[in-house]
Short mmCIF file of C-alpha atoms in Angstrom, two decimals:
data_model
loop_
_atom_site.label_atom_id
_atom_site.label_comp_id
_atom_site.label_asym_id
_atom_site.label_seq_id
_atom_site.Cartn_x
_atom_site.Cartn_y
_atom_site.Cartn_z
CA UNK A 1 112.03 98.48 113.92
CA UNK A 2 114.85 100.44 115.52
CA UNK A 3 113.68 103.40 117.06
CA UNK A 4 116.61 105.48 119.07
CA UNK A 5 117.11 109.40 118.50
CA UNK A 6 120.63 110.48 117.37
CA UNK A 7 121.67 106.79 116.80
CA UNK A 8 121.12 106.32 113.05
CA UNK A 9 124.46 105.47 111.88
CA UNK A 10 125.23 103.19 115.03
CA UNK A 11 122.04 101.38 114.29
CA UNK A 12 122.14 101.56 110.22
CA UNK A 13 126.16 99.97 110.57
CA UNK A 14 124.85 97.61 113.24
CA UNK A 15 122.05 96.38 110.47
CA UNK A 16 124.56 96.41 107.56
CA UNK A 17 126.54 94.16 109.27
CA UNK A 18 123.94 91.79 110.54
CA UNK A 19 122.95 91.10 107.07
CA UNK A 20 126.19 90.65 106.09
CA UNK A 21 125.76 92.93 103.21
CA UNK A 22 129.14 93.96 101.07
CA UNK A 23 127.80 95.83 98.04
CA UNK A 24 125.72 98.52 99.52
CA UNK A 25 123.71 101.16 97.43
CA UNK A 26 122.85 104.48 99.20
CA UNK A 27 119.83 106.23 98.08
CA UNK A 28 119.28 109.79 98.86
CA UNK A 29 117.92 113.07 97.14
CA UNK A 30 120.78 115.84 96.61
CA UNK A 31 119.05 117.88 99.59
CA UNK A 32 119.64 114.87 101.82
CA UNK A 33 123.04 114.08 100.61
CA UNK A 34 124.91 115.50 103.76
CA UNK A 35 122.57 113.54 106.15
CA UNK A 36 123.41 110.32 104.11
CA UNK A 37 127.06 110.63 104.01
CA UNK A 38 126.66 111.18 107.72
CA UNK A 39 124.49 108.19 108.76
CA UNK A 40 126.40 106.28 106.38
CA UNK A 41 129.76 106.21 107.71
CA UNK A 42 130.01 103.30 109.80
CA UNK A 43 130.50 100.87 106.43
CA UNK A 44 131.48 100.63 102.93
CA UNK A 45 129.18 102.26 100.26
CA UNK A 46 129.34 101.04 96.79
CA UNK A 47 127.29 103.42 95.31
CA UNK A 48 125.55 106.77 96.16
CA UNK A 49 122.78 107.31 94.23
CA UNK A 50 120.53 110.78 94.03
CA UNK A 51 118.51 110.88 90.91
CA UNK A 52 115.23 110.85 92.81
CA UNK A 53 111.83 112.45 91.64
CA UNK A 54 108.31 112.64 93.52
CA UNK A 55 105.90 109.60 92.10
CA UNK A 56 108.94 107.54 90.80
CA UNK A 57 108.72 107.97 87.08
CA UNK A 58 109.09 104.92 85.30
CA UNK A 59 112.25 105.71 83.52
CA UNK A 60 114.22 106.89 86.32
CA UNK A 61 112.96 103.36 88.05
CA UNK A 62 114.25 101.42 84.93
CA UNK A 63 117.88 103.48 85.31
CA UNK A 64 118.32 102.86 89.00
CA UNK A 65 117.55 99.08 88.72
CA UNK A 66 120.51 99.20 85.78
CA UNK A 67 122.94 100.81 87.77
CA UNK A 68 122.08 98.54 90.77
CA UNK A 69 122.67 95.53 88.32
CA UNK A 70 125.54 96.91 87.16
CA UNK A 71 127.38 97.69 90.67
CA UNK A 72 126.05 94.05 91.84
CA UNK A 73 124.14 95.52 94.65
CA UNK A 74 123.15 93.28 97.48
CA UNK A 75 121.26 95.85 99.87
CA UNK A 76 119.58 99.02 99.29
CA UNK A 77 119.58 101.75 102.06
CA UNK A 78 117.25 104.74 101.32
CA UNK A 79 117.63 107.39 103.40
CA UNK A 80 114.85 110.13 103.15
CA UNK A 81 111.08 110.79 102.56
CA UNK A 82 108.59 108.67 100.67
CA UNK A 83 110.23 109.27 97.07
CA UNK A 84 113.35 107.96 98.16
CA UNK A 85 111.62 104.82 99.55
CA UNK A 86 109.54 104.37 96.68
CA UNK A 87 112.63 104.32 94.26
CA UNK A 88 114.21 101.80 96.53
CA UNK A 89 111.16 99.77 96.32
CA UNK A 90 111.20 99.95 92.56
CA UNK A 91 114.64 98.42 92.51
CA UNK A 92 113.98 96.10 95.37
CA UNK A 93 112.48 93.08 93.92
CA UNK A 94 115.56 91.32 94.20
CA UNK A 95 117.71 93.25 96.66
CA UNK A 96 116.65 94.00 100.39
CA UNK A 97 116.03 97.32 101.76
CA UNK A 98 116.99 99.03 104.97
CA UNK A 99 115.09 102.40 105.30
CA UNK A 100 115.98 105.26 107.28
CA UNK A 101 113.08 108.03 107.00
CA UNK A 102 113.80 111.27 107.27
CA UNK A 103 109.97 112.47 106.95
CA UNK A 104 106.75 111.16 108.27
CA UNK A 105 105.17 110.00 104.78
CA UNK A 106 105.13 106.15 106.32
CA UNK A 107 106.47 104.53 102.87
CA UNK A 108 108.82 102.72 104.97
CA UNK A 109 106.18 100.81 106.56
CA UNK A 110 104.25 99.18 103.28
CA UNK A 111 104.59 96.73 101.11
CA UNK A 112 103.07 99.19 98.40
CA UNK A 113 104.79 100.07 95.27
CA UNK A 114 104.06 103.08 93.13
CA UNK A 115 105.39 104.08 89.57
CA UNK A 116 104.25 106.75 87.41
CA UNK A 117 103.98 106.02 83.61
CA UNK A 118 102.24 108.18 80.79
CA UNK A 119 100.88 110.62 83.54
CA UNK A 120 99.33 107.69 85.26
CA UNK A 121 100.34 106.21 89.04
CA UNK A 122 100.59 102.74 89.17
CA UNK A 123 100.56 100.81 92.51
CA UNK A 124 100.62 97.26 93.70
CA UNK A 125 101.36 94.92 96.58
CA UNK A 126 104.82 92.73 96.94
CA UNK A 127 106.56 91.54 100.19
CA UNK A 128 109.79 92.15 98.54
CA UNK A 129 109.44 95.78 98.43
CA UNK A 130 108.79 95.80 102.23
CA UNK A 131 111.98 97.09 103.74
CA UNK A 132 113.93 94.61 106.16
CA UNK A 133 114.54 96.99 109.09
CA UNK A 134 113.51 100.90 109.62
CA UNK A 135 115.83 102.95 111.44
CA UNK A 136 113.72 105.92 112.89
CA UNK A 137 116.02 108.57 114.35
CA UNK A 138 113.63 111.79 115.26
CA UNK A 139 117.12 113.92 115.32
CA UNK A 140 117.11 113.57 111.19
CA UNK A 141 113.92 114.81 110.90
CA UNK A 142 115.12 118.62 112.52
CA UNK A 143 116.05 119.44 109.07
CA UNK A 144 112.40 119.28 107.59
CA UNK A 145 110.86 122.71 107.56
CA UNK A 146 107.50 123.16 109.83
CA UNK A 147 105.08 123.32 106.93
CA UNK A 148 106.71 120.23 105.42
CA UNK A 149 106.41 118.72 108.60
CA UNK A 150 102.68 119.56 108.80
CA UNK A 151 102.03 118.27 105.17
CA UNK A 152 103.94 114.88 105.64
CA UNK A 153 102.33 114.18 108.78
CA UNK A 154 98.95 114.94 107.72
CA UNK A 155 99.96 112.39 104.69
CA UNK A 156 100.29 110.01 107.36
CA UNK A 157 97.30 110.84 109.28
CA UNK A 158 95.52 110.55 105.80
CA UNK A 159 96.76 106.92 106.08
CA UNK A 160 95.02 106.29 109.33
CA UNK A 161 91.57 107.73 108.27
CA UNK A 162 91.31 105.90 105.05
CA UNK A 163 92.08 102.83 107.06
CA UNK A 164 88.79 103.18 108.88
CA UNK A 165 87.10 101.94 105.43
CA UNK A 166 89.52 100.78 103.29
CA UNK A 167 88.44 97.31 101.73
CA UNK A 168 90.16 95.30 104.36
CA UNK A 169 89.51 97.35 107.26
CA UNK A 170 89.14 95.32 110.46
CA UNK A 171 89.14 96.17 114.46
CA UNK A 172 92.67 95.43 114.58
CA UNK A 173 94.06 98.16 111.68
CA UNK A 174 91.49 100.33 112.85
CA UNK A 175 93.19 100.40 116.31
CA UNK A 176 96.37 100.98 115.10
CA UNK A 177 94.72 103.81 112.96
CA UNK A 178 93.20 105.35 116.09
CA UNK A 179 96.22 105.47 118.06
CA UNK A 180 98.41 106.80 114.88
CA UNK A 181 95.47 109.54 114.56
CA UNK A 182 96.46 110.19 118.53
CA UNK A 183 100.31 110.39 118.15
CA UNK A 184 100.27 112.43 115.05
CA UNK A 185 97.90 115.00 116.21
CA UNK A 186 99.75 115.25 119.61
CA UNK A 187 103.27 115.45 117.59
CA UNK A 188 102.62 117.68 114.97
CA UNK A 189 101.23 120.26 117.38
CA UNK A 190 104.21 120.03 119.36
CA UNK A 191 106.52 120.10 116.36
CA UNK A 192 104.68 123.28 115.29
CA UNK A 193 105.24 125.20 118.56
CA UNK A 194 108.75 123.83 119.01
CA UNK A 195 110.56 122.83 115.89
CA UNK A 196 113.64 122.09 117.37
CA UNK A 197 112.13 119.96 120.03
CA UNK A 198 112.56 116.08 119.72
CA UNK A 199 109.68 114.49 121.54
CA UNK A 200 106.97 115.75 119.17
CA UNK A 201 109.15 114.57 116.17
CA UNK A 202 109.28 111.04 117.98
CA UNK A 203 105.69 111.21 118.41
CA UNK A 204 105.13 111.87 115.01
CA UNK A 205 107.18 109.30 113.79
CA UNK A 206 105.76 106.76 116.03
CA UNK A 207 102.41 107.64 114.42
CA UNK A 208 103.85 107.65 110.97
CA UNK A 209 104.70 104.01 111.65
CA UNK A 210 101.42 103.05 113.03
CA UNK A 211 99.49 104.82 109.77
CA UNK A 212 101.98 102.79 107.64
CA UNK A 213 101.28 99.24 109.40
CA UNK A 214 97.52 100.25 109.44
CA UNK A 215 97.16 101.30 105.64
CA UNK A 216 99.21 98.21 104.45
CA UNK A 217 96.64 95.97 106.41
CA UNK A 218 93.55 97.55 105.48
CA UNK A 219 94.39 98.63 101.93
CA UNK A 220 93.89 101.57 99.93
CA UNK A 221 90.50 103.60 100.16
CA UNK A 222 88.67 106.49 98.76
CA UNK A 223 91.45 109.06 99.80
CA UNK A 224 94.21 107.52 98.17
CA UNK A 225 92.38 106.83 94.86
CA UNK A 226 91.85 110.89 94.73
CA UNK A 227 95.50 111.80 95.50
CA UNK A 228 97.02 109.00 93.14
CA UNK A 229 95.14 110.50 90.16
CA UNK A 230 96.22 113.99 91.00
CA UNK A 231 99.78 113.25 91.81
CA UNK A 232 100.22 110.87 88.94
CA UNK A 233 98.28 112.97 86.18
CA UNK A 234 98.89 116.37 87.22
CA UNK A 235 102.25 116.27 89.05
CA UNK A 236 100.63 117.48 92.26
CA UNK A 237 103.21 117.70 95.41
CA UNK A 238 102.45 114.27 97.33
CA UNK A 239 102.23 115.68 100.87
CA UNK A 240 100.50 118.83 100.41
CA UNK A 241 97.96 117.43 98.10
CA UNK A 242 96.92 114.31 100.75
CA UNK A 243 96.92 117.26 103.56
CA UNK A 244 94.46 119.33 101.19
CA UNK A 245 92.27 116.53 100.37
CA UNK A 246 91.89 114.65 103.51
CA UNK A 247 89.36 116.90 105.28
CA UNK A 248 87.08 116.89 102.11
CA UNK A 249 87.02 112.90 101.95
CA UNK A 250 86.38 112.76 105.79
CA UNK A 251 83.30 115.24 105.46
CA UNK A 252 81.89 112.94 102.56
CA UNK A 253 82.33 109.70 104.56
CA UNK A 254 82.21 110.38 107.86
CA UNK A 255 78.43 110.69 108.33
CA UNK A 256 77.97 107.09 106.61
CA UNK A 257 80.27 105.44 108.61
CA UNK A 258 78.93 106.15 112.08
CA UNK A 259 81.20 103.57 114.31
CA UNK A 260 84.48 104.70 112.08
CA UNK A 261 83.62 108.40 112.69
CA UNK A 262 83.28 107.99 116.67
CA UNK A 263 86.80 106.00 116.51
CA UNK A 264 88.17 109.33 114.63
CA UNK A 265 86.42 111.83 116.80
CA UNK A 266 87.59 110.04 120.11
CA UNK A 267 91.40 109.89 118.43
CA UNK A 268 91.21 113.69 118.23
CA UNK A 269 89.32 114.23 121.35
CA UNK A 270 86.50 116.12 119.28
CA UNK A 271 82.75 115.69 119.43
CA UNK A 272 83.03 114.84 115.83
CA UNK A 273 85.78 113.54 113.49
CA UNK A 274 85.39 116.46 110.82
CA UNK A 275 85.46 118.87 113.95
CA UNK A 276 88.53 117.36 115.18
CA UNK A 277 90.42 117.29 112.10
CA UNK A 278 89.41 121.35 111.18
CA UNK A 279 90.68 121.92 114.65
CA UNK A 280 93.80 120.41 114.31
CA UNK A 281 94.43 121.88 110.25
CA UNK A 282 93.79 125.25 111.61
CA UNK A 283 96.27 124.92 114.45
CA UNK A 284 98.86 123.66 112.37
CA UNK A 285 98.23 126.12 109.44
CA UNK A 286 97.82 123.35 107.02
CA UNK A 287 97.78 123.42 103.14
CA UNK A 288 94.01 123.97 102.18
CA UNK A 289 93.87 124.64 98.42
CA UNK A 290 95.10 122.58 95.54
CA UNK A 291 95.22 126.02 93.25
CA UNK A 292 98.38 127.23 95.29
CA UNK A 293 100.12 123.96 93.94
CA UNK A 294 99.51 124.69 90.35
CA UNK A 295 96.24 122.40 89.87
CA UNK A 296 94.21 123.95 87.08
CA UNK A 297 90.49 124.02 87.73
CA UNK A 298 89.68 123.58 84.11
CA UNK A 299 91.32 120.09 84.85
CA UNK A 300 88.77 118.79 87.51
CA UNK A 301 86.23 116.86 84.97
CA UNK A 302 88.67 114.77 83.59
CA UNK A 303 90.19 113.99 87.03
CA UNK A 304 86.94 112.97 88.20
CA UNK A 305 86.32 110.73 85.39
CA UNK A 306 89.79 109.26 85.94
CA UNK A 307 88.87 108.83 89.64
CA UNK A 308 85.50 107.05 89.55
CA UNK A 309 86.64 103.66 88.46
CA UNK A 310 89.24 103.46 91.37
CA UNK A 311 86.89 104.18 94.14
CA UNK A 312 86.70 100.73 96.00
CA UNK A 313 83.28 99.25 96.59
CA UNK A 314 83.73 99.27 100.38
CA UNK A 315 83.62 103.07 100.75
CA UNK A 316 81.01 103.72 102.82
CA UNK A 317 78.76 106.17 100.69
CA UNK A 318 78.21 105.42 97.02
CA UNK A 319 80.11 108.07 94.91
CA UNK A 320 79.10 109.63 91.58
CA UNK A 321 80.98 111.65 89.12
CA UNK A 322 79.09 114.82 90.18
CA UNK A 323 79.96 113.96 93.91
CA UNK A 324 84.00 114.05 92.65
CA UNK A 325 83.68 117.55 90.84
CA UNK A 326 82.31 119.15 93.58
CA UNK A 327 84.86 117.67 95.85
CA UNK A 328 87.50 118.45 93.48
CA UNK A 329 86.16 122.10 93.21
CA UNK A 330 86.35 122.52 97.01
CA UNK A 331 89.74 120.95 97.18
CA UNK A 332 90.96 123.34 94.36
CA UNK A 333 89.41 126.43 95.77
CA UNK A 334 90.14 125.80 99.67
CA UNK A 335 86.40 126.56 100.47
CA UNK A 336 85.14 125.53 104.05
CA UNK A 337 84.41 121.36 103.94
CA UNK A 338 81.07 120.24 103.48
CA UNK A 339 79.37 116.82 103.91
#
C-alpha cells in the first residue's frame, strides 16, 4: 500500500516500472477519464477502457476479458470506485492489478469478487483478484460530491460493523474494524464540514482500507447478504443501499452481540452502538430510505425470500422471513430504526 496525497501519478509510474509491465490496460469510467489520463502520464498505456457498470454484469466482464486478451495485457490499472475495481477483478485471474481508488468503497483491499448474472449477484473469494499494489491519494477524492462521499464512506463503515459478527470474526479483525469505524466517523464528518480539505479525506481513505482488511478477514455477514440481493436483483445503487440498510441491521443484531456492541459503541464514542451510528448518520445527512432510489415496496416479500438462505449461521440472532420483511419495510420507508 502506498499512501501519499498529491503523488498518485508518480507512485503509479513507479509501480508499473517495478512490476516491469509493458502492456498496461487502464480501466476508468467515463466520469473518471480525465483523472485517469492525468494519473497515467508516466508510462505507456496499451489500452484505455471505460465500459464500467455497477455490480459488474457478467456480459461486460466477458467483453473486458476478451479485449484484455486481444491486447495481450500484462497489468491492469483501475482508477475509480468499487465498480471499476470490480471489473478489474473480473479480468484479473491471470493479470495483476494496481488499484488507484477515488472513493471509499474498499474493494481494492479485498480478495472478494462479485458479478451479476440473471439479476443475481454472485460473489466469491480468490487471492488472484487482490491488487498487488493500492495507491491512495486523497486529492483524487476531491471531485467526489459530499453526499456520494457520505454514502461511499458508510459503505466502508458497513464492512467494519459486519466484520464484528461475520463467519470468521476474531479479536484481530474486530480491532481493525473498530479503528476503521473511528477513522471513518471522524473523516466523514470532516468531509461534510470542509469538502475541500485533505485531512478528512485522508482519514476516510485510511478507514476504508482498514474496513476492507477486516471484511476480507472476517467474511460477509447479514448486512452484505441483504445488500447483495438488493443490488443484484433490483439494481439498487451500491453505496446508498449499504448506507441505508446498515442502521437497521445494527439495531437488529447489536442487542444479541454484547461484546461487539461495546466495541462499536466505544469506536463511535457513544453510550450504545445504535445511538452512535444514528448520531453520525444525522450529522452526515445520510441516505435513509430505499424508496428514494426506486426500490418497489411490492418487491419486499420476494427480496426477503431471496435473502433468507444467504444469512450466515454466525449471525448473532436467528433471522426469520418475518424479520426480514419488517427490516426491509423499514429500509424502504426510512422510518426510525427499531431493535
